[in-house]
Coordinates of C-alpha atoms in Angstrom, one line a residue:
X1 CA 57.7 44.4 18.1
X2 CA 54.0 44.2 17.0
X3 CA 53.2 45.4 13.5
X4 CA 49.5 46.2 13.3
X5 CA 47.6 44.5 10.5
X6 CA 46.1 46.6 7.7
X7 CA 44.0 46.1 4.6
X8 CA 45.6 46.1 1.2
X9 CA 43.2 46.4 -1.9
X10 CA 44.5 44.6 -5.0
X11 CA 41.8 44.5 -7.7
X12 CA 42.7 41.7 -9.9
X13 CA 41.4 39.9 -12.9
X14 CA 39.7 36.5 -12.0
X15 CA 42.2 33.8 -12.3
X16 CA 41.9 31.2 -15.1
X17 CA 42.1 28.6 -12.5
X18 CA 38.9 29.8 -10.8
X19 CA 37.1 30.3 -14.0
X20 CA 37.8 26.6 -14.8
X21 CA 35.8 25.7 -11.7
X22 CA 32.7 27.4 -13.0
X23 CA 30.4 25.8 -15.5
X24 CA 28.7 28.4 -17.6
X25 CA 25.4 27.2 -18.7
X26 CA 23.3 28.8 -21.4
X27 CA 20.7 31.4 -20.4
X28 CA 17.2 30.5 -21.4
X29 CA 15.4 33.1 -23.4
X30 CA 11.8 32.0 -23.1
X31 CA 10.5 35.4 -21.9
X32 CA 12.2 37.2 -24.8
X33 CA 10.9 37.3 -28.5
X34 CA 11.8 34.5 -30.8
X35 CA 14.8 33.3 -28.9
X36 CA 17.2 35.7 -30.8
X37 CA 20.7 35.7 -30.1
X38 CA 20.5 39.4 -29.3
X39 CA 17.8 38.6 -26.8
X40 CA 20.0 36.0 -25.1
X41 CA 23.0 38.5 -24.7
X42 CA 20.6 41.1 -23.3
X43 CA 19.1 38.7 -20.9
X44 CA 22.6 37.7 -19.6
X45 CA 24.2 41.1 -19.2
X46 CA 21.5 43.8 -19.1
X47 CA 18.1 42.6 -18.0
X48 CA 19.1 42.8 -14.2
X49 CA 19.4 46.6 -14.3
X50 CA 17.5 47.7 -17.4
X51 CA 14.7 45.1 -17.1
X52 CA 12.9 42.8 -19.5
X53 CA 10.8 45.5 -20.9
X54 CA 13.8 47.8 -21.4
X55 CA 12.2 50.3 -19.0
X56 CA 15.1 50.7 -16.6
X57 CA 13.2 48.9 -14.0
X58 CA 15.1 45.7 -13.6
X59 CA 15.3 44.0 -10.3
X60 CA 18.8 45.4 -9.7
X61 CA 17.6 49.1 -10.3
X62 CA 16.8 49.9 -6.5
X63 CA 20.5 48.9 -5.7
X64 CA 22.4 50.8 -8.5
X65 CA 24.2 54.1 -8.3
X66 CA 22.1 56.3 -10.6
X67 CA 19.0 54.9 -12.2
X68 CA 19.5 52.6 -15.0
X69 CA 18.7 54.0 -18.5
X70 CA 15.2 53.4 -19.8
X71 CA 15.4 52.5 -23.4
X72 CA 11.7 53.2 -24.2
X73 CA 11.7 56.8 -23.4
X74 CA 14.2 58.2 -26.0
X75 CA 16.3 60.0 -23.2
X76 CA 19.9 58.8 -24.1
X77 CA 22.3 60.9 -22.2
X78 CA 25.5 60.1 -23.8
X79 CA 25.2 61.0 -27.5
X80 CA 27.4 62.5 -30.0
X81 CA 24.2 63.6 -31.7
X82 CA 21.7 66.6 -31.6
X83 CA 19.3 66.8 -28.6
X84 CA 16.2 64.7 -29.4
X85 CA 18.0 62.4 -31.8
X86 CA 18.9 58.8 -31.3
X87 CA 22.5 58.0 -30.3
X88 CA 24.7 56.7 -33.0
X89 CA 25.8 53.1 -33.2
X90 CA 29.2 54.1 -32.1
X91 CA 27.7 56.0 -29.0
X92 CA 25.9 52.9 -28.0
X93 CA 29.0 50.7 -28.5
X94 CA 31.2 53.1 -26.6
X95 CA 28.8 53.0 -23.6
X96 CA 28.7 49.2 -23.6
X97 CA 32.4 48.7 -24.0
X98 CA 33.6 51.3 -21.4
X99 CA 30.7 51.8 -19.0
X100 CA 29.8 54.8 -17.0
X101 CA 32.5 56.0 -14.6
X102 CA 30.8 56.8 -11.1
X103 CA 27.8 54.7 -11.7
X104 CA 27.0 50.9 -11.5
X105 CA 27.2 50.6 -15.2
X106 CA 30.1 48.2 -16.0
X107 CA 32.3 48.3 -19.1
X108 CA 31.8 45.0 -21.0
X109 CA 34.1 45.6 -23.8
X110 CA 36.7 43.0 -22.8
X111 CA 34.2 40.3 -22.1
X112 CA 31.9 40.6 -25.2
X113 CA 32.7 39.6 -28.7
X114 CA 32.1 42.1 -31.6
X115 CA 29.0 39.9 -32.5
X116 CA 27.6 40.2 -29.0
X117 CA 28.1 44.0 -29.1
X118 CA 26.3 44.2 -32.3
X119 CA 23.6 42.1 -30.9
X120 CA 23.0 44.4 -27.9
X121 CA 22.8 47.4 -30.2
X122 CA 20.0 45.6 -32.2
X123 CA 18.1 44.8 -29.0
X124 CA 18.4 48.2 -27.6
X125 CA 17.2 49.8 -30.7
X126 CA 14.2 47.5 -30.7
X127 CA 12.9 49.0 -27.6
X128 CA 12.2 52.4 -29.2
X129 CA 12.0 51.8 -33.0
X130 CA 10.5 55.2 -33.9
X131 CA 13.5 56.9 -32.4
X132 CA 16.0 54.8 -34.3
X133 CA 14.0 55.0 -37.6
X134 CA 15.0 58.6 -38.0
X135 CA 18.7 59.2 -39.0
X136 CA 20.4 61.2 -36.2
X137 CA 22.0 64.5 -37.0
X138 CA 25.8 64.5 -36.4
X139 CA 27.4 67.0 -34.0
X140 CA 30.8 68.6 -34.3
X141 CA 32.8 70.7 -31.9
X142 CA 35.9 72.5 -32.9
X143 CA 39.3 71.1 -32.1
X144 CA 40.4 71.7 -28.5
X145 CA 41.8 75.1 -27.6
X146 CA 44.6 75.7 -25.2
X147 CA 43.3 75.1 -21.6
X148 CA 41.9 78.2 -20.1
X149 CA 40.8 77.4 -16.5
X150 CA 40.6 81.2 -15.6
X151 CA 38.1 81.8 -18.4
X152 CA 36.1 78.6 -17.4
X153 CA 35.9 79.8 -13.8
X154 CA 34.3 83.2 -14.9
X155 CA 32.0 81.5 -17.3
X156 CA 30.8 79.1 -14.5
X157 CA 28.6 81.9 -13.0
X158 CA 27.9 84.0 -16.1
X159 CA 26.7 81.0 -18.1
X160 CA 24.3 79.9 -15.3
X161 CA 26.2 76.6 -14.5
X162 CA 26.2 77.6 -10.6
X163 CA 22.5 77.9 -10.6
X164 CA 22.1 74.1 -10.5
X165 CA 25.6 72.8 -9.8
X166 CA 26.4 75.3 -7.1
X167 CA 29.5 77.6 -6.8
X168 CA 31.8 74.8 -6.0
X169 CA 30.3 72.2 -8.2
X170 CA 28.7 70.0 -5.4
X171 CA 25.2 70.1 -7.0
X172 CA 23.8 72.4 -4.4
X173 CA 22.9 75.4 -6.4
X174 CA 19.5 77.3 -5.8
X175 CA 17.8 75.4 -8.6
X176 CA 18.9 72.0 -7.2
X177 CA 15.8 71.6 -5.0
X178 CA 13.8 70.7 -8.2
X179 CA 16.2 68.0 -9.3
X180 CA 19.4 66.3 -8.3
X181 CA 22.4 67.6 -10.4
X182 CA 25.6 65.9 -10.4
X183 CA 28.2 66.6 -7.7
X184 CA 31.0 67.1 -9.9
X185 CA 33.5 67.2 -7.0
X186 CA 32.6 63.8 -5.6
X187 CA 32.5 61.2 -8.5
X188 CA 33.9 61.0 -11.9
X189 CA 32.3 62.4 -15.0
X190 CA 29.8 59.7 -16.1
X191 CA 30.0 60.2 -19.9
X192 CA 31.6 56.8 -21.2
X193 CA 35.1 56.9 -22.6
X194 CA 38.0 54.5 -23.3
X195 CA 40.6 56.5 -21.2
X196 CA 40.3 58.5 -18.1
X197 CA 43.3 60.9 -18.5
X198 CA 42.7 64.6 -18.2
X199 CA 42.4 65.1 -22.1
X200 CA 39.6 62.5 -22.1
X201 CA 37.8 64.0 -19.2
X202 CA 38.0 67.4 -21.0
X203 CA 36.5 66.1 -24.1
X204 CA 33.8 64.2 -22.1
X205 CA 32.8 67.5 -20.2
X206 CA 32.8 69.7 -23.3
X207 CA 30.6 67.1 -25.2
X208 CA 28.1 67.1 -22.3
X209 CA 28.2 70.9 -22.0
X210 CA 27.6 71.3 -25.7
X211 CA 24.8 68.7 -26.2
X212 CA 23.2 68.8 -22.9
X213 CA 22.0 65.8 -20.9
X214 CA 18.6 64.4 -22.4
X215 CA 15.8 63.7 -19.7
X216 CA 17.3 66.2 -17.4
X217 CA 17.1 70.1 -17.1
X218 CA 20.7 70.2 -18.2
X219 CA 20.4 72.3 -21.6
X220 CA 23.0 72.1 -24.4
X221 CA 25.1 75.2 -25.0
X222 CA 25.8 74.7 -28.7
X223 CA 25.0 78.0 -30.6
X224 CA 24.7 79.8 -27.2
X225 CA 28.5 79.8 -26.4
X226 CA 31.4 79.9 -28.8
X227 CA 33.3 76.5 -28.9
X228 CA 36.3 78.1 -27.0
X229 CA 34.0 78.9 -24.2
X230 CA 32.7 75.2 -24.2
X231 CA 36.2 74.0 -23.9
X232 CA 37.0 76.6 -21.2
X233 CA 33.9 75.5 -19.2
X234 CA 35.2 72.0 -19.6
X235 CA 38.5 72.9 -18.2
X236 CA 36.7 74.2 -15.0
X237 CA 34.6 71.1 -14.8
X238 CA 37.7 68.9 -15.0
X239 CA 39.4 71.1 -12.1
X240 CA 36.2 70.7 -10.0
X241 CA 36.6 66.9 -10.2
X242 CA 40.3 66.7 -9.8
X243 CA 40.0 64.5 -6.6
X244 CA 36.7 62.9 -7.6
X245 CA 36.6 59.1 -7.1
X246 CA 34.4 56.2 -8.0
X247 CA 31.9 55.6 -5.3
X248 CA 32.4 52.5 -3.3
X249 CA 29.5 50.1 -2.5
X250 CA 28.5 51.9 0.8
X251 CA 25.2 53.6 1.1
X252 CA 25.0 57.3 2.6
X253 CA 23.1 58.3 5.5
X254 CA 20.5 60.0 3.2
X255 CA 19.7 56.7 1.6
X256 CA 19.2 54.9 4.8
X257 CA 17.0 57.6 6.4
X258 CA 15.0 57.7 3.0
X259 CA 14.3 54.0 3.1
X260 CA 13.3 54.1 6.7
X261 CA 10.4 56.3 5.6
X262 CA 9.1 53.9 2.9
X263 CA 6.9 51.0 3.4
X264 CA 8.6 47.8 4.3
X265 CA 7.9 44.8 2.2
X266 CA 10.7 42.3 2.3
X267 CA 11.4 39.2 0.1
X268 CA 9.7 41.0 -2.9
X269 CA 11.4 41.1 -6.4
X270 CA 11.4 44.7 -7.5
X271 CA 11.5 44.3 -11.3
X272 CA 9.0 44.6 -14.0
X273 CA 8.0 42.1 -16.7
X274 CA 6.8 38.5 -16.9
X275 CA 9.4 37.4 -14.1
X276 CA 7.5 39.2 -11.5
X277 CA 5.2 36.3 -11.4
X278 CA 7.8 34.3 -9.4
X279 CA 8.7 36.6 -6.7
X280 CA 6.7 39.9 -7.3
X281 CA 4.5 39.4 -4.4
X282 CA 4.4 37.2 -1.4
X283 CA 3.4 33.7 -2.4
X284 CA -0.3 33.1 -2.5
X285 CA -1.9 29.7 -1.6
X286 CA -1.7 27.4 -4.7
X287 CA -5.5 26.8 -4.6
X288 CA -7.4 23.6 -5.6
X289 CA -5.1 21.4 -7.7
X290 CA -6.4 20.9 -11.4
X291 CA -8.0 17.4 -11.9
X292 CA -5.2 16.5 -14.5
X293 CA -2.6 16.2 -11.8
X294 CA -1.9 12.9 -10.3
X295 CA -1.9 12.9 -6.3
X296 CA 1.8 12.9 -6.1
X297 CA 1.9 15.9 -8.5
X298 CA -0.7 17.6 -6.5
X299 CA 1.3 17.6 -3.3
X300 CA 3.7 20.5 -2.3
X301 CA 6.1 18.3 -0.3
X302 CA 9.7 17.9 -1.5
X303 CA 9.2 14.1 -0.8
X304 CA 6.6 13.8 -3.6
X305 CA 8.8 16.0 -5.9
X306 CA 11.7 13.5 -5.3
X307 CA 9.7 10.6 -6.9
X308 CA 10.6 12.2 -10.4
X309 CA 13.4 14.5 -9.4
X310 CA 15.4 12.1 -7.4
X311 CA 18.8 13.7 -7.9
X312 CA 17.6 17.1 -7.0
X313 CA 15.8 15.8 -3.9
X314 CA 18.9 14.0 -2.7
X315 CA 20.9 17.2 -3.1
X316 CA 18.3 19.4 -1.4
X317 CA 17.9 17.0 1.5
X318 CA 21.3 17.8 2.8
X319 CA 21.3 21.6 1.9
X320 CA 20.9 24.7 4.0
X321 CA 17.8 25.5 1.9
X322 CA 16.2 22.2 3.1
X323 CA 17.0 23.1 6.6
X324 CA 15.9 26.6 6.5
X325 CA 12.9 25.9 8.6
X326 CA 15.2 25.4 11.5
X327 CA 14.8 25.0 15.3
X328 CA 16.5 28.4 15.7
X329 CA 13.9 30.1 13.5
X330 CA 11.0 28.5 15.2
X331 CA 12.5 29.0 18.8
X332 CA 12.4 32.8 17.9
X333 CA 8.9 32.7 16.3
X334 CA 7.6 30.9 19.3
X335 CA 9.3 33.6 21.6
X336 CA 7.4 36.2 19.8
X337 CA 9.7 37.4 17.1
X338 CA 7.8 39.1 14.0
X339 CA 7.0 36.5 11.4
X340 CA 8.8 38.1 8.5
X341 CA 11.8 35.8 8.5
X342 CA 9.5 33.0 7.2
X343 CA 9.1 34.7 3.9
X344 CA 12.6 33.5 2.9
X345 CA 13.0 30.6 5.3
X346 CA 9.7 28.9 4.5
X347 CA 8.1 31.0 1.8
X348 CA 5.0 29.0 0.8
X349 CA 1.7 30.3 2.1
X350 CA 0.9 26.7 3.1
X351 CA 4.0 26.7 5.5
X352 CA 2.6 29.7 7.5
X353 CA -0.1 29.2 10.2
X354 CA -3.5 30.3 8.7
X355 CA -6.3 28.9 6.7
X356 CA -4.2 26.9 4.3
X357 CA -1.5 25.8 6.7
X358 CA 0.0 22.4 6.3
X359 CA 1.9 21.4 9.3
X360 CA 3.8 18.7 7.5
X361 CA 5.5 21.3 5.3
X362 CA 6.7 23.5 8.2
X363 CA 10.0 22.1 8.5
X364 CA 10.8 21.6 4.8
X365 CA 12.1 25.2 4.7
X366 CA 12.9 26.5 1.3
X367 CA 11.2 23.5 -0.3
X368 CA 10.9 22.6 -4.1
X369 CA 7.5 24.3 -4.6
X370 CA 8.7 27.5 -2.8
X371 CA 10.9 28.2 -5.9
X372 CA 9.2 26.3 -8.6
X373 CA 5.4 26.1 -8.2
X374 CA 2.9 28.9 -8.7
X375 CA -0.9 28.1 -8.9
X376 CA 0.2 24.4 -9.7
X377 CA 2.2 25.4 -12.7
X378 CA 5.9 24.4 -12.5
X379 CA 8.4 27.1 -13.3
X380 CA 12.2 26.6 -14.0
X381 CA 15.0 26.7 -16.6
X382 CA 14.9 25.0 -19.9
X383 CA 13.8 21.5 -20.0
X384 CA 15.9 18.7 -18.6
X385 CA 16.9 15.8 -20.9
X386 CA 16.8 13.4 -17.8
X387 CA 13.0 13.6 -17.4
X388 CA 10.1 12.3 -19.6
X389 CA 7.7 15.0 -20.6
X390 CA 4.3 15.1 -19.0
X391 CA 1.8 17.2 -21.0
X392 CA -0.8 17.1 -18.0
X393 CA 1.7 18.9 -15.8
X394 CA 2.0 22.6 -16.9
X395 CA 5.7 23.8 -17.1
X396 CA 6.8 27.4 -17.8
X397 CA 10.4 27.9 -18.8
X398 CA 11.9 31.1 -17.5
X399 CA 15.2 32.7 -18.0
X400 CA 15.2 34.1 -14.4
X401 CA 16.2 30.6 -13.0
X402 CA 19.6 31.0 -14.4
X403 CA 20.1 34.7 -13.5
X404 CA 21.5 36.0 -10.1
X405 CA 18.4 38.3 -9.6
X406 CA 16.4 35.1 -8.8
X407 CA 18.3 34.9 -5.5
X408 CA 17.8 38.7 -4.8
X409 CA 14.6 38.7 -2.7
X410 CA 16.2 36.6 0.1
X411 CA 19.8 37.6 -0.2
X412 CA 19.5 41.4 -0.2
X413 CA 18.0 43.4 2.6
X414 CA 16.8 47.0 2.3
X415 CA 19.0 50.0 3.2
X416 CA 16.9 50.9 6.3
X417 CA 18.8 48.6 8.5
X418 CA 22.1 49.8 7.2
X419 CA 25.3 49.7 9.4
X420 CA 28.5 51.4 8.3
X421 CA 26.7 52.2 5.1
X422 CA 25.7 48.6 4.3
X423 CA 22.4 46.6 5.0
X424 CA 22.6 43.6 7.2
X425 CA 22.6 41.4 4.2
X426 CA 24.2 43.0 1.0
X427 CA 25.1 40.0 -1.2
X428 CA 23.3 40.8 -4.2
X429 CA 24.7 44.4 -4.3
X430 CA 28.2 43.0 -3.7
X431 CA 27.7 40.8 -6.8
X432 CA 26.2 43.6 -8.8
X433 CA 29.2 45.8 -8.3
X434 CA 31.7 42.9 -8.8
X435 CA 33.7 41.8 -11.8
X436 CA 31.6 38.7 -11.8
X437 CA 28.4 40.5 -12.8
X438 CA 30.1 42.1 -15.8
X439 CA 31.3 38.8 -17.0
X440 CA 27.8 37.2 -17.0
X441 CA 28.8 34.9 -14.1
X442 CA 25.6 34.4 -12.0
X443 CA 25.1 33.0 -8.5
X444 CA 23.9 29.7 -10.1
X445 CA 27.3 29.2 -11.7
X446 CA 29.2 28.8 -8.5
X447 CA 26.3 27.7 -6.2
X448 CA 24.4 25.5 -8.5
X449 CA 26.9 24.0 -11.1
X450 CA 25.3 21.5 -13.4
X451 CA 21.9 22.7 -11.8
X452 CA 22.9 20.9 -8.5
X453 CA 20.6 21.8 -5.7
X454 CA 23.0 21.9 -2.8
X455 CA 24.0 25.6 -2.8
X456 CA 27.3 24.9 -1.3
X457 CA 29.0 27.8 0.3
X458 CA 31.0 28.7 3.6
X459 CA 29.6 25.6 5.5
X460 CA 31.4 23.4 3.0
X461 CA 35.2 23.2 3.5
X462 CA 36.0 22.4 -0.2
X463 CA 33.9 25.2 -1.6
X464 CA 35.5 27.8 0.8
X465 CA 38.9 26.5 0.0
X466 CA 38.3 27.1 -3.7
X467 CA 37.5 30.6 -3.1
X468 CA 40.7 31.6 -1.3
X469 CA 44.5 31.9 -1.8
X470 CA 46.9 32.1 1.0
X471 CA 50.3 33.6 0.5
X472 CA 52.8 33.6 3.3
X473 CA 56.1 35.5 3.7
X474 CA 58.2 34.5 6.9
X475 CA 61.6 36.1 7.5
X476 CA 64.2 36.3 10.2
X477 CA 64.9 40.0 11.1
X478 CA 67.6 41.8 13.1
X479 CA 65.4 41.6 16.0
X480 CA 63.4 38.3 15.7
X481 CA 60.8 37.3 13.0
X482 CA 58.4 38.9 10.7
X483 CA 55.6 37.3 9.1
X484 CA 53.1 38.4 6.4
X485 CA 50.1 36.5 5.4
X486 CA 47.9 37.6 2.5
X487 CA 44.4 36.0 2.2
X488 CA 42.9 36.7 -1.3
X489 CA 39.3 36.3 -2.4
X490 CA 39.9 34.7 -5.7
X491 CA 36.5 32.7 -6.0
X492 CA 33.7 34.5 -4.5
X493 CA 31.6 36.9 -6.5
X494 CA 30.6 38.8 -3.3
X495 CA 32.5 39.8 -0.1
X496 CA 34.1 36.9 1.8
X497 CA 32.3 36.1 3.9
X498 CA 29.2 37.8 2.7
X499 CA 26.8 37.5 5.6
X500 CA 27.4 38.6 9.2
X501 CA 26.9 35.1 10.4
X502 CA 30.5 33.5 9.8
X503 CA 33.8 34.3 11.2
X504 CA 37.0 33.4 9.4
X505 CA 40.2 33.5 11.6
X506 CA 43.6 34.1 10.0
X507 CA 46.1 33.0 12.6
X508 CA 49.9 33.4 12.8
X509 CA 52.1 31.7 15.4
X510 CA 55.9 30.9 15.6
X511 CA 57.2 27.3 16.3
X512 CA 60.7 26.7 17.7
X513 CA 63.2 24.2 16.2
X514 CA 61.4 21.2 17.8
X515 CA 58.2 22.4 16.2
X516 CA 56.6 23.7 19.6
X517 CA 54.7 26.8 19.8
X518 CA 56.8 29.7 21.3
X519 CA 54.9 31.4 24.2
X520 CA 53.7 34.7 23.4
X521 CA 54.3 34.4 19.6
X522 CA 50.8 34.0 18.5
X523 CA 48.1 36.3 17.2
X524 CA 45.0 36.2 15.0
X525 CA 42.8 38.4 12.7
X526 CA 38.9 38.0 12.5
X527 CA 37.7 38.2 9.1
X528 CA 34.0 39.0 8.8
X529 CA 31.3 41.4 9.8
X530 CA 31.1 41.7 13.5
X531 CA 27.7 42.7 14.6
X532 CA 25.7 42.6 17.9
X533 CA 22.2 43.3 18.8
X534 CA 20.9 44.8 22.0
X535 CA 17.6 46.0 20.8
X536 CA 19.6 48.0 18.1
X537 CA 22.1 46.7 15.7
X538 CA 25.8 47.7 16.1
X539 CA 28.8 47.0 14.1
X540 CA 32.3 46.3 15.8
X541 CA 34.2 45.8 12.6
X542 CA 33.9 44.9 9.0
X543 CA 37.0 43.1 7.6
X544 CA 35.5 41.1 4.9
X545 CA 37.3 40.7 1.6
X546 CA 35.8 42.0 -1.5
X547 CA 36.0 39.9 -4.8
X548 CA 39.5 40.0 -6.2
X549 CA 41.0 41.8 -3.1
X550 CA 43.0 40.6 -0.1
X551 CA 43.4 41.1 3.5
X552 CA 47.0 41.4 4.8
X553 CA 47.9 40.3 8.3
X554 CA 51.5 41.4 9.4
X555 CA 53.1 40.3 12.6
X556 CA 56.6 40.6 14.2
X557 CA 58.0 39.3 17.4
X558 CA 61.4 39.7 19.2
X559 CA 62.6 36.2 19.5
X560 CA 65.6 34.3 18.4
X561 CA 64.1 30.9 19.0
X562 CA 61.7 30.8 16.0
X563 CA 62.5 28.3 13.2
X564 CA 58.9 28.0 11.6
X565 CA 55.8 30.3 11.1
X566 CA 52.5 28.4 11.1
X567 CA 49.6 30.2 9.4
X568 CA 46.1 28.9 9.8
X569 CA 42.8 29.8 8.3
X570 CA 39.9 28.6 10.4
X571 CA 36.2 28.9 9.7
X572 CA 33.4 29.2 12.1
X573 CA 30.4 29.2 9.7
X574 CA 27.7 30.0 12.4
X575 CA 29.8 32.3 14.7
X576 CA 27.0 34.8 15.3
X577 CA 24.4 32.2 16.0
X578 CA 26.7 30.2 18.4
X579 CA 26.8 33.3 20.5
X580 CA 23.1 34.2 19.9
X581 CA 21.7 30.8 21.0
X582 CA 23.9 30.7 24.1
X583 CA 22.6 34.2 25.1
X584 CA 19.1 33.2 24.5
X585 CA 19.5 29.9 26.6
X586 CA 21.1 32.1 29.5
X587 CA 17.8 34.0 29.5
X588 CA 15.9 31.0 30.9
X589 CA 13.3 30.4 28.2
X590 CA 10.3 28.0 28.6
X591 CA 11.1 24.4 28.3
X592 CA 9.7 24.0 24.7
X593 CA 11.7 27.1 23.5
X594 CA 14.8 26.0 25.3
X595 CA 14.6 22.5 23.6
X596 CA 14.6 24.3 20.1
X597 CA 17.5 26.6 21.0
X598 CA 19.5 23.6 22.3
X599 CA 18.9 21.8 19.0
X600 CA 19.8 24.9 17.1
X601 CA 23.0 25.4 19.1
X602 CA 24.1 21.9 18.5
X603 CA 23.6 22.3 14.6
X604 CA 25.6 25.6 14.8
X605 CA 28.7 24.4 16.4
X606 CA 30.8 23.1 13.4
X607 CA 34.3 24.6 12.9
X608 CA 36.9 23.5 10.4
X609 CA 40.4 24.4 9.3
X610 CA 40.4 25.4 5.7
X611 CA 44.2 25.6 5.3
X612 CA 47.1 25.5 7.6
X613 CA 50.7 26.0 6.3
X614 CA 54.1 25.9 8.0
X615 CA 56.7 28.0 6.5
X616 CA 60.4 28.0 7.5
X617 CA 61.7 31.5 8.2
X618 CA 64.0 32.7 5.5
X619 CA 66.9 35.3 5.9

């Protein structure tokens, strides 16, 4: 009997063994005033969404569910104070600790110390000092009355709630064309709260109804309705959201269509503030080197960078970043592909054909200067103790080099090419919604430990092995043998694997008493995002594993000869490109392009077994 595989989500806390693998480096605060501890905490946990300027326009803002709060407008939606007043310190502390259900705002209460919570409150208040200079007026609502859903249903129309939220609470009332009211049936009430039981939801709803939502047309009903009616309306709101669930990572069709109507400008960092100087526009030519630079310093080649940064150069030389200007890329460009991929694979203006083209740089891919040099000024994290200072070589320390949003422009594609509710590349969004972001664990912690420039990932067996846990249960049954294999993502802060390129095969086969495979007792599950392109992108399946979750593969066979179950995890890091290059070669390209594709295919043909385990069948 063949038992079909199925996915089993089991969201777990990150294991201590994984956390021991990460080396948490300090976050530079050069772009924040005075290097305050409150600024350091804000940089680490908040700047990605809320922005360096506190304007709600951080680089993650285009990818969050609901727009991040602007701290400079005075519109704090979740207050226990009168409309127009600042929230209390307890209001701010509650939001930071518990997050906002139904949005991308994580709860940070179990990862921040009391000091860090206080630091963040100080930092937020600094963005709008006049608002917080005035003591807020406290608000009080009478103790809850006995639930009265029937009264709440009647008030829903008579009090005007249906005008915006619609008769059924879906946010489709006649006034909804002017703004986008909450769909109260689809996602949880967003007001932060410690618990999510019916009593807590009821209080959250009553508070929002009483005080209104600052920055939106939602008015406060205190003084317009008796407190008993406020509680009755809250009962109706809780009833409307009885089956509401937190939104998953997927986009909806409306977002995909809306993005297709917007101008396309890929590989651009979408945040505001000083960090936009790094990725906020396509890289301009460096221009004429200043006379203070020695000839080696005035070169954009990684080979010259390696004269001083020898360790980093050695690491980069064997990295995928160093090989990003690949034969496969240039074969496609020579065959007429639009030259947009180069913005990530070879980002320097001097690497693209044009007035400043340097042919020697072409194959350096994501070279040192692509990340670190702007107008002949070096940019990077805090100073390294391994290098002598050079006053003649300008250097700007930037916190962004130790934040995940530095990686955003090239590791996140826009919604317009979405399939199955996801862009073709969604790595940054996957991290943004994961437990890693809320713990302050950035891309660099795992992919650049000790600031190493190797960016190890799925192509490296040890790195992949550290990110998984394999559990196997193999048993004899009345009719033969049954095997359950669970593969858990314990070490990747994004889906595993994150891109559509790799394939991970989870294979189960039965062996007899002589350790020989039993014919017909073998099957495998492909883990990955299976795409193909025929002029339009298509998705066959998406079986990737979110952070902290697992995929379960269940198989059963009718055989009495089995003694052992062999479970194998095999990785094909370039599965998509192996097929792609084979297809291109079959199209009989010109000899020059064929040579590039043959080189590319050779480089993309490496497979490895990450783990193989033989488990004796138990009774």
